[in-house]
XYZ file of C-alpha atoms in Angstrom:
575
model
C 0.000 0.000 0.000
C 1.303 3.451 -0.918
C -0.034 6.871 0.136
C -0.254 9.552 -2.533
C -0.139 13.215 -1.581
C -1.986 14.441 -4.694
C -3.173 13.368 -8.144
C 0.267 13.690 -9.708
C 1.800 11.572 -6.962
C -0.921 8.957 -7.509
C -0.042 8.855 -11.214
C 3.644 8.345 -10.382
C 2.918 5.563 -7.914
C 0.572 3.874 -10.372
C 3.237 3.921 -13.098
C 5.655 2.170 -10.744
C 3.380 -0.877 -10.407
C 4.198 -3.641 -12.966
C 1.688 -3.724 -15.830
C 0.692 -7.337 -15.126
C -0.608 -6.564 -11.644
C -3.979 -5.399 -10.427
C -4.150 -1.946 -8.832
C -6.662 -0.071 -6.703
C -7.081 3.569 -5.747
C -8.832 4.187 -2.436
C -9.711 7.553 -0.942
C -7.854 8.005 2.357
C -11.084 9.305 3.923
C -12.932 6.063 3.141
C -15.186 4.764 5.914
C -16.874 1.394 5.513
C -16.836 -2.319 6.069
C -13.815 -4.378 5.156
C -16.036 -6.740 3.192
C -17.373 -3.819 1.142
C -13.805 -3.101 0.040
C -13.221 -6.800 -0.521
C -16.242 -7.021 -2.824
C -15.202 -3.924 -4.714
C -11.481 -4.553 -5.045
C -10.729 -8.294 -5.071
C -13.379 -10.039 -7.181
C -11.404 -11.546 -10.110
C -14.392 -11.855 -12.448
C -14.511 -8.210 -13.485
C -11.813 -6.164 -15.259
C -12.806 -3.030 -13.364
C -14.911 -2.518 -10.247
C -15.776 0.256 -7.844
C -17.505 1.105 -4.600
C -17.923 4.645 -3.239
C -14.409 5.880 -2.540
C -12.502 3.064 -4.265
C -11.829 1.798 -7.779
C -9.772 -1.114 -9.071
C -8.480 -2.201 -12.458
C -7.088 -5.511 -13.633
C -4.158 -5.618 -16.099
C -6.503 -5.772 -19.107
C -7.840 -2.251 -18.364
C -4.811 -0.738 -16.639
C -4.131 1.511 -19.633
C -7.635 2.987 -19.436
C -7.109 3.770 -15.740
C -3.706 5.301 -16.485
C -5.201 7.550 -19.174
C -8.001 8.645 -16.853
C -5.509 9.491 -14.102
C -3.306 11.390 -16.552
C -6.279 13.535 -17.535
C -6.992 14.220 -13.871
C -3.388 15.296 -13.348
C -3.528 17.629 -16.348
C -6.809 19.118 -15.134
C -5.367 19.701 -11.657
C -2.216 21.286 -13.107
C -4.227 23.516 -15.442
C -6.450 24.768 -12.652
C -9.635 23.297 -14.142
C -12.664 23.279 -11.815
C -13.213 20.010 -9.938
C -16.801 18.868 -9.435
C -15.831 16.521 -6.601
C -12.599 15.983 -4.734
C -13.205 12.230 -4.600
C -10.545 11.013 -7.048
C -11.790 7.418 -7.052
C -15.283 8.590 -8.019
C -13.937 10.747 -10.861
C -11.819 7.881 -12.180
C -14.825 5.566 -12.097
C -16.854 8.055 -14.142
C -13.939 8.403 -16.584
C -13.748 4.635 -17.077
C -17.486 4.553 -17.743
C -17.093 7.358 -20.277
C -14.300 5.420 -22.020
C -16.539 2.380 -22.433
C -14.835 0.245 -19.775
C -17.466 -1.866 -17.954
C -17.162 -1.056 -14.258
C -18.749 -3.553 -11.896
C -20.500 -2.047 -8.877
C -21.290 -4.817 -6.374
C -24.542 -4.830 -4.465
C -23.543 -3.858 -0.930
C -26.917 -4.245 0.764
C -26.471 -3.284 4.413
C -22.709 -2.889 4.063
C -21.333 0.642 4.285
C -18.895 2.282 1.870
C -18.659 6.074 1.942
C -16.340 9.075 1.781
C -17.721 11.483 4.421
C -17.453 15.164 3.560
C -17.363 16.475 7.155
C -16.825 15.234 10.746
C -20.557 14.763 11.361
C -20.963 12.607 8.261
C -17.878 10.639 9.259
C -19.319 9.970 12.691
C -22.633 8.846 11.194
C -20.816 6.535 8.766
C -18.828 4.980 11.603
C -22.010 4.395 13.572
C -23.560 2.723 10.525
C -20.496 0.475 10.229
C -20.780 -0.521 13.890
C -24.459 -1.348 13.488
C -23.839 -4.051 10.865
C -21.791 -7.213 11.366
C -19.999 -7.552 8.036
C -18.847 -11.094 8.867
C -22.476 -12.171 9.203
C -23.253 -10.502 5.872
C -20.257 -12.226 4.324
C -21.449 -15.613 5.536
C -24.977 -15.045 4.241
C -23.724 -13.899 0.852
C -21.564 -17.033 0.574
C -24.757 -19.025 -0.009
C -26.092 -19.134 -3.561
C -29.052 -16.778 -3.901
C -31.185 -19.355 -5.758
C -30.917 -22.965 -4.681
C -33.017 -26.047 -4.045
C -35.085 -26.730 -0.924
C -32.852 -29.499 0.436
C -29.673 -27.492 -0.111
C -31.110 -24.295 1.354
C -32.620 -25.814 4.487
C -30.507 -28.917 5.206
C -26.999 -28.143 3.906
C -26.269 -24.418 3.669
C -27.104 -23.574 7.326
C -23.883 -25.317 8.388
C -21.827 -25.717 5.197
C -21.207 -21.946 5.145
C -19.347 -22.292 8.443
C -17.332 -25.147 6.973
C -16.486 -22.808 4.080
C -15.245 -20.184 6.537
C -13.203 -22.821 8.370
C -11.579 -23.778 5.057
C -10.876 -20.132 4.198
C -9.168 -19.492 7.516
C -6.885 -22.459 6.914
C -5.891 -21.367 3.452
C -7.767 -24.061 1.563
C -8.887 -23.215 -1.968
C -12.229 -24.008 -3.622
C -10.473 -26.331 -6.080
C -9.049 -28.372 -3.195
C -12.517 -28.717 -1.667
C -13.940 -29.643 -5.097
C -11.325 -32.370 -5.413
C -12.112 -33.633 -1.898
C -15.789 -33.834 -2.870
C -14.890 -35.890 -5.954
C -12.711 -38.280 -3.967
C -15.449 -38.734 -1.356
C -18.018 -39.543 -4.048
C -15.642 -42.038 -5.676
C -15.141 -43.742 -2.306
C -18.931 -43.815 -1.944
C -19.192 -45.472 -5.369
C -16.596 -48.005 -4.264
C -18.618 -48.773 -1.124
C -21.759 -49.239 -3.229
C -19.828 -51.603 -5.515
C -19.260 -54.010 -2.622
C -22.896 -55.073 -2.858
C -23.255 -55.458 0.923
C -25.798 -53.735 3.147
C -22.996 -52.122 5.135
C -21.438 -50.911 1.910
C -24.740 -49.417 0.733
C -25.236 -47.595 4.053
C -21.676 -46.229 3.966
C -22.198 -45.199 0.331
C -25.327 -43.216 1.178
C -23.637 -41.407 4.063
C -20.545 -40.608 2.001
C -22.635 -39.369 -0.916
C -24.360 -36.847 1.357
C -20.992 -35.751 2.759
C -19.694 -35.366 -0.799
C -22.646 -33.083 -1.502
C -21.885 -31.034 1.608
C -18.359 -30.507 0.252
C -19.835 -29.721 -3.171
C -21.850 -26.897 -1.604
C -18.859 -25.803 0.462
C -16.570 -25.240 -2.521
C -18.942 -22.706 -4.088
C -19.560 -21.027 -0.739
C -15.815 -20.846 -0.142
C -15.399 -19.215 -3.565
C -18.013 -16.582 -2.690
C -16.752 -16.104 0.871
C -13.142 -15.557 -0.155
C -13.874 -14.298 -3.708
C -11.631 -17.000 -5.168
C -13.283 -17.378 -8.555
C -11.432 -18.900 -11.491
C -12.075 -20.348 -14.941
C -10.459 -23.625 -13.947
C -12.501 -23.783 -10.740
C -15.811 -23.315 -12.532
C -14.915 -26.084 -14.984
C -13.778 -28.469 -12.243
C -16.919 -27.838 -10.189
C -19.238 -28.465 -13.132
C -17.507 -31.522 -14.605
C -16.794 -33.149 -11.255
C -20.512 -32.957 -10.388
C -21.305 -35.083 -13.412
C -18.360 -37.421 -12.818
C -19.445 -37.993 -9.211
C -23.040 -38.764 -10.036
C -22.342 -41.076 -12.954
C -19.510 -42.886 -11.158
C -21.956 -43.526 -8.331
C -24.448 -44.993 -10.812
C -21.716 -47.371 -11.994
C -20.874 -48.297 -8.406
C -24.512 -49.120 -7.674
C -24.733 -51.245 -10.814
C -21.577 -53.149 -9.857
C -22.915 -53.699 -6.351
C -26.203 -55.002 -7.697
C -24.353 -57.382 -10.027
C -22.508 -58.848 -7.038
C -25.914 -59.686 -5.594
C -27.086 -61.278 -8.839
C -29.211 -58.368 -10.120
C -28.243 -56.790 -13.459
C -29.312 -53.128 -13.384
C -26.815 -51.731 -15.899
C -29.636 -50.844 -18.295
C -31.320 -48.829 -15.543
C -28.023 -47.111 -14.655
C -27.389 -46.206 -18.288
C -30.989 -45.053 -18.673
C -30.635 -42.801 -15.629
C -27.458 -41.258 -17.046
C -29.077 -40.713 -20.452
C -32.183 -39.138 -18.952
C -30.180 -36.864 -16.676
C -27.811 -35.768 -19.452
C -30.687 -35.091 -21.845
C -32.414 -33.021 -19.130
C -29.309 -30.907 -18.738
C -29.035 -30.348 -22.486
C -32.666 -29.173 -22.505
C -31.749 -26.644 -19.802
C -28.587 -25.472 -21.545
C -30.115 -25.246 -25.016
C -33.223 -23.369 -23.861
C -31.156 -20.886 -21.848
C -28.722 -20.293 -24.695
C -31.544 -19.825 -27.200
C -33.107 -17.149 -24.995
C -29.965 -15.685 -23.453
C -30.050 -12.452 -25.441
C -33.335 -12.768 -27.323
C -35.314 -9.567 -27.811
C -39.069 -9.181 -27.145
C -38.573 -12.164 -24.871
C -41.913 -12.244 -23.046
C -44.864 -14.599 -22.921
C -48.022 -15.154 -20.834
C -46.494 -18.384 -19.539
C -43.410 -16.543 -18.281
C -45.615 -13.935 -16.627
C -47.572 -16.685 -14.855
C -44.321 -18.264 -13.712
C -43.167 -14.948 -12.272
C -46.453 -14.589 -10.384
C -46.102 -18.076 -8.924
C -42.584 -17.232 -7.802
C -43.985 -14.317 -5.830
C -45.867 -16.758 -3.561
C -43.549 -18.267 -0.971
C -44.628 -21.915 -0.862
C -44.963 -22.309 -4.633
C -41.324 -21.310 -5.091
C -40.102 -24.279 -3.053
C -42.594 -26.718 -4.558
C -41.536 -25.775 -8.084
C -37.863 -26.042 -7.193
C -38.382 -29.492 -5.670
C -40.425 -30.753 -8.631
C -37.496 -30.339 -11.011
C -35.405 -32.613 -8.761
C -32.223 -30.488 -8.615
C -28.938 -31.957 -7.507
C -29.600 -31.639 -3.763
C -32.963 -33.400 -3.831
C -31.669 -35.929 -6.348
C -28.603 -36.878 -4.326
C -30.613 -37.029 -1.094
C -33.076 -39.391 -2.801
C -30.262 -41.587 -4.130
C -28.417 -41.652 -0.787
C -31.469 -42.554 1.306
C -32.696 -45.244 -1.094
C -29.206 -46.711 -1.423
C -28.919 -47.092 2.342
C -32.470 -48.345 2.890
C -33.396 -50.368 -0.215
C -31.777 -52.016 -3.236
C -29.999 -50.581 -6.300
C -32.932 -51.593 -8.511
C -35.437 -49.693 -6.365
C -33.048 -46.737 -6.252
C -32.755 -46.561 -10.041
C -36.480 -47.080 -10.666
C -37.354 -44.266 -8.241
C -34.679 -42.043 -9.785
C -35.946 -42.700 -13.316
C -39.543 -41.966 -12.316
C -38.550 -38.747 -10.547
C -36.280 -37.533 -13.344
C -38.851 -38.447 -16.019
C -41.528 -36.423 -14.233
C -39.110 -33.495 -13.768
C -38.050 -33.657 -17.414
C -41.669 -33.697 -18.588
C -42.572 -30.754 -16.355
C -39.641 -28.543 -17.339
C -39.678 -29.401 -21.047
C -43.420 -28.897 -21.359
C -43.184 -25.525 -19.647
C -40.374 -24.401 -21.923
C -42.147 -25.576 -25.042
C -45.242 -23.636 -23.951
C -43.155 -20.540 -23.294
C -41.485 -20.825 -26.685
C -44.807 -21.156 -28.496
C -46.454 -18.219 -26.708
C -43.571 -15.746 -26.750
C -42.560 -13.639 -29.711
C -38.810 -13.639 -29.186
C -36.318 -12.770 -31.903
C -33.203 -14.842 -31.435
C -29.753 -13.591 -32.313
C -26.945 -15.000 -34.443
C -25.054 -15.727 -31.220
C -27.883 -17.935 -29.967
C -28.093 -19.751 -33.301
C -24.351 -20.414 -33.234
C -24.513 -21.722 -29.671
C -27.285 -24.156 -30.637
C -25.327 -25.239 -33.718
C -22.295 -25.928 -31.519
C -24.441 -27.886 -29.056
C -25.832 -29.946 -31.954
C -22.398 -31.598 -32.400
C -22.864 -32.128 -36.131
C -20.138 -34.305 -37.627
C -18.579 -34.871 -41.063
C -21.299 -37.190 -42.416
C -24.081 -34.624 -41.992
C -21.782 -31.960 -43.413
C -21.197 -34.176 -46.467
C -24.957 -34.485 -46.954
C -25.346 -30.702 -46.717
C -22.628 -30.120 -49.294
C -24.160 -32.671 -51.650
C -27.627 -31.129 -51.308
C -26.266 -27.610 -52.021
C -28.913 -25.795 -50.044
C -31.868 -27.847 -51.261
C -32.645 -29.286 -47.808
C -35.235 -27.378 -45.821
C -37.747 -28.066 -43.084
C -38.814 -27.394 -39.497
C -35.669 -28.259 -37.535
C -37.178 -29.609 -34.309
C -39.789 -31.771 -36.070
C -37.266 -33.259 -38.494
C -34.718 -33.919 -35.731
C -37.405 -35.629 -33.627
C -38.558 -37.739 -36.572
C -34.994 -38.896 -37.245
C -34.402 -39.666 -33.576
C -37.597 -41.714 -33.280
C -36.679 -43.546 -36.504
C -33.215 -44.680 -35.380
C -34.157 -45.577 -31.785
C -37.373 -47.258 -32.946
C -35.500 -49.340 -35.516
C -33.050 -50.466 -32.833
C -35.979 -51.511 -30.652
C -37.710 -53.305 -33.528
C -34.833 -55.019 -35.329
C -31.876 -54.740 -32.942
C -28.468 -55.507 -34.483
C -29.700 -55.728 -38.093
C -28.991 -53.986 -41.369
C -32.445 -52.410 -41.265
C -31.222 -50.477 -38.228
C -28.130 -49.420 -40.155
C -30.348 -48.139 -42.980
C -32.404 -46.148 -40.488
C -29.170 -44.739 -39.007
C -28.247 -43.558 -42.513
C -31.649 -41.854 -42.785
C -31.012 -40.342 -39.338
C -27.828 -38.826 -40.765
C -29.879 -37.201 -43.546
C -32.543 -35.862 -41.178
C -29.806 -34.534 -38.877
C -28.356 -32.603 -41.801
C -31.760 -31.200 -42.742
C -32.376 -30.099 -39.122
C -29.242 -27.919 -39.056
C -29.367 -26.761 -42.681
C -30.580 -23.330 -41.579
C -29.638 -21.218 -38.527
C -31.494 -22.513 -35.461
C -33.611 -19.442 -34.759
C -37.086 -20.994 -34.741
C -39.331 -21.018 -31.682
C -38.593 -24.680 -30.889
C -35.162 -25.060 -32.489
C -33.562 -25.272 -29.042
C -35.003 -28.813 -28.913
C -32.633 -29.985 -31.657
C -29.520 -30.599 -29.473
C -31.371 -32.564 -26.738
C -33.171 -34.651 -29.372
C -29.800 -35.518 -30.930
C -28.441 -36.469 -27.496
C -31.422 -38.690 -26.703
C -31.258 -40.351 -30.138
C -27.566 -41.177 -29.968
C -27.529 -42.337 -26.361
C -30.826 -44.200 -26.718
C -29.575 -46.137 -29.753
C -26.489 -47.268 -27.846
C -28.631 -48.314 -24.858
C -31.113 -50.328 -26.906
C -28.490 -52.147 -28.981
C -26.445 -52.972 -25.892
C -29.492 -54.179 -23.957
C -30.652 -56.401 -26.845
C -27.225 -58.021 -27.257
C -27.867 -60.377 -24.354
C -24.176 -60.708 -23.431
C -22.695 -59.762 -20.061
C -20.392 -56.791 -20.267
C -21.965 -55.059 -23.255
C -24.073 -52.698 -21.140
C -21.103 -51.623 -18.946
C -19.144 -50.952 -22.166
C -22.087 -48.912 -23.480
C -22.188 -47.045 -20.157
C -18.527 -46.115 -20.628
C -19.120 -44.965 -24.214
C -22.088 -42.772 -23.298
C -20.148 -41.353 -20.343
C -17.223 -40.391 -22.622
C -19.510 -38.791 -25.221
C -21.534 -37.033 -22.518
C -18.327 -35.523 -21.139
C -17.633 -34.092 -24.611
C -21.109 -32.565 -24.704
C -20.838 -31.116 -21.186
C -17.428 -29.681 -22.052
C -18.987 -27.935 -25.049
C -21.673 -26.446 -22.807
C -19.216 -25.121 -20.228
C -17.014 -23.547 -22.899
C -20.016 -21.739 -24.358
C -21.147 -20.631 -20.896
C -17.694 -19.257 -20.187
C -17.683 -17.319 -23.504
C -14.728 -19.434 -24.601
C -16.405 -20.753 -27.738
C -17.120 -24.354 -28.651
C -14.374 -26.995 -28.941
C -12.421 -26.859 -32.230
C -14.249 -28.483 -35.115
C -11.329 -30.820 -35.672
C -12.269 -32.438 -32.340
C -15.892 -32.910 -33.461
C -14.640 -34.501 -36.685
C -12.183 -36.699 -34.788
C -14.956 -38.208 -32.687
C -17.395 -38.417 -35.600
C -20.198 -36.105 -34.570
C -23.419 -37.481 -33.095
C -24.677 -38.922 -36.390
C -21.338 -40.557 -37.223
C -21.087 -42.279 -33.857
C -24.700 -43.440 -34.070
C -24.147 -44.944 -37.519
C -20.871 -46.552 -36.448
C -22.489 -48.245 -33.439
C -25.293 -49.665 -35.603
C -22.771 -50.982 -38.157
C -20.659 -52.582 -35.433
C -23.744 -54.218 -33.939
C -24.767 -55.618 -37.334
C -21.306 -56.829 -38.347
C -19.974 -58.301 -35.105
C -21.000 -60.989 -32.702
C -22.233 -59.863 -29.295
C -18.858 -60.620 -27.696
C -17.011 -58.739 -30.406
C -19.521 -55.878 -30.088
C -18.581 -55.567 -26.407
C -14.892 -55.238 -27.298
C -15.678 -52.706 -30.040
C -17.779 -50.549 -27.712
C -15.035 -50.640 -25.094
C -12.414 -49.604 -27.644
C -14.633 -46.829 -28.993
C -15.291 -45.564 -25.445
C -11.556 -45.500 -24.739
C -10.814 -43.648 -27.977
C -13.487 -40.985 -27.455
C -12.507 -40.513 -23.801
C -8.814 -40.118 -24.644
C -9.397 -37.629 -27.470
C -11.892 -35.390 -25.661
C -10.112 -35.483 -22.283
C -6.724 -34.534 -23.728
C -8.195 -31.607 -25.667
C -10.419 -30.495 -22.776
C -7.675 -30.562 -20.139
C -5.276 -28.792 -22.498
C -7.815 -26.040 -23.193
C -8.908 -25.376 -19.616
C -5.428 -25.483 -18.097
C -4.136 -23.151 -20.815
C -7.074 -20.790 -20.286
C -6.378 -20.729 -16.552
C -2.642 -20.117 -16.987
C -3.187 -17.376 -19.555
C -5.362 -15.400 -17.136
C -8.744 -15.931 -18.789
C -11.595 -14.059 -17.162
C -12.769 -15.809 -14.021
C -16.130 -17.532 -14.252
C -18.586 -18.440 -11.545
C -21.942 -19.873 -12.449
C -24.875 -18.751 -10.320
C -27.485 -20.249 -12.599
C -30.094 -22.946 -12.086
C -29.249 -25.806 -9.732
C -27.945 -28.700 -11.844
């Protein structure tokens, strides 16, 4: 910390700070809570931020701050009139005028002021004493919008665990990793197939969720946001849940009950639900005239206390879902656990998808090119569909969502009807054509956000049906691994788009075949090979896809973190 005697001295001191470091200018007369300054000056997500009496700039906007300070020095030297003697306030206004986005955090009951006289200073100090900023800090560590179970059964004590971690120098990423390891141990306990193992698995799964809440609360409490942390938190959540499904299936197999089809079905349903959420939100992220009677009704329901919690519980967010899985694991069997999970997730998926379809049909939104590109990236169109589009030369047209749904029903239905037969391969070829038609035009229609989730359900569903109809032990676990690897690729695409990092490079999509290429390949393998050979082929394909997408994903996110990419912290819907 350095003390400047005047504007010119502040400019000199600022110039002495290395260009790759963050700087802040704080009025020496500042009176307020420490956490108010912390919110204004240390949040890494924003290039520039300010509270009354203080302004900060990250390296990316240091030049703008330097220019603004130079103008202030020139004005002071030239004897120009000064509207206010609060330098930080003038610099903030100058950054706004230069087009630099300045974040102004919501302080609520926290105090941040530059008193103009002794009386005002005394009043400000009294206001500071009247509010416990540590209590405010703890409350603000909890996500503003969360599920019923998380809000009432986890957050009341996990926030204190987050503070304990902060005071011992632990980082959110370390807590995220601990949550993953705990969930993997829980999956291992479930895989034992014993009642004691199932009870231990349920308890550990709940503790893993407590740590999962703690990492986000620690990030908010200590303002330790990062691109890498957001990615780890999101991907580890999926890895934990799906690894636990595998553990339950292994445990059931030890007891003589094959539930791999149910485990794979649960993963497919959950992944497809998430893609519905992501695609709908991206389609409407920056849409104009984005209103509808359905949305207005939803807002009115949210204004009534009890309906808010009922609606949040209906969608079975991660807290309710994990509590359901943990309790049923400890008290019942894996089969009952999966059946209950499938029923709950199916009801939640029907409720949310129906509501979003109704909103889309009743609103008159105009979607942007950015939204259309995001949906195209989420579609995961591969080289075969691109070849069809080039061959058709613009002749293919049609309602995207309807055509995608028709193709999906065709390929999954053929797998159900004929199984590993060449008729299924023919239908997979037709699915490739319908997939090309669905993305032939920019996805800006009212229901075009349904295209990516339909593609996901079609691809995953085809793999599930063909594996289930093979009748050979080991094929379904291999299919589970393949779907898990492909789902990771699709989640990675989502998180890149959410972080404004763009979709994965198209060479990666080509390398793993695109959704239509993988679907066709699986049907060909099923028709050509025996069931035992099909198991080996699925395992090899799962290993290939996992290796390719993991190497590219880890390379991208680690590089983004090391290069100082803008920090990301998702406060969206509970997963």
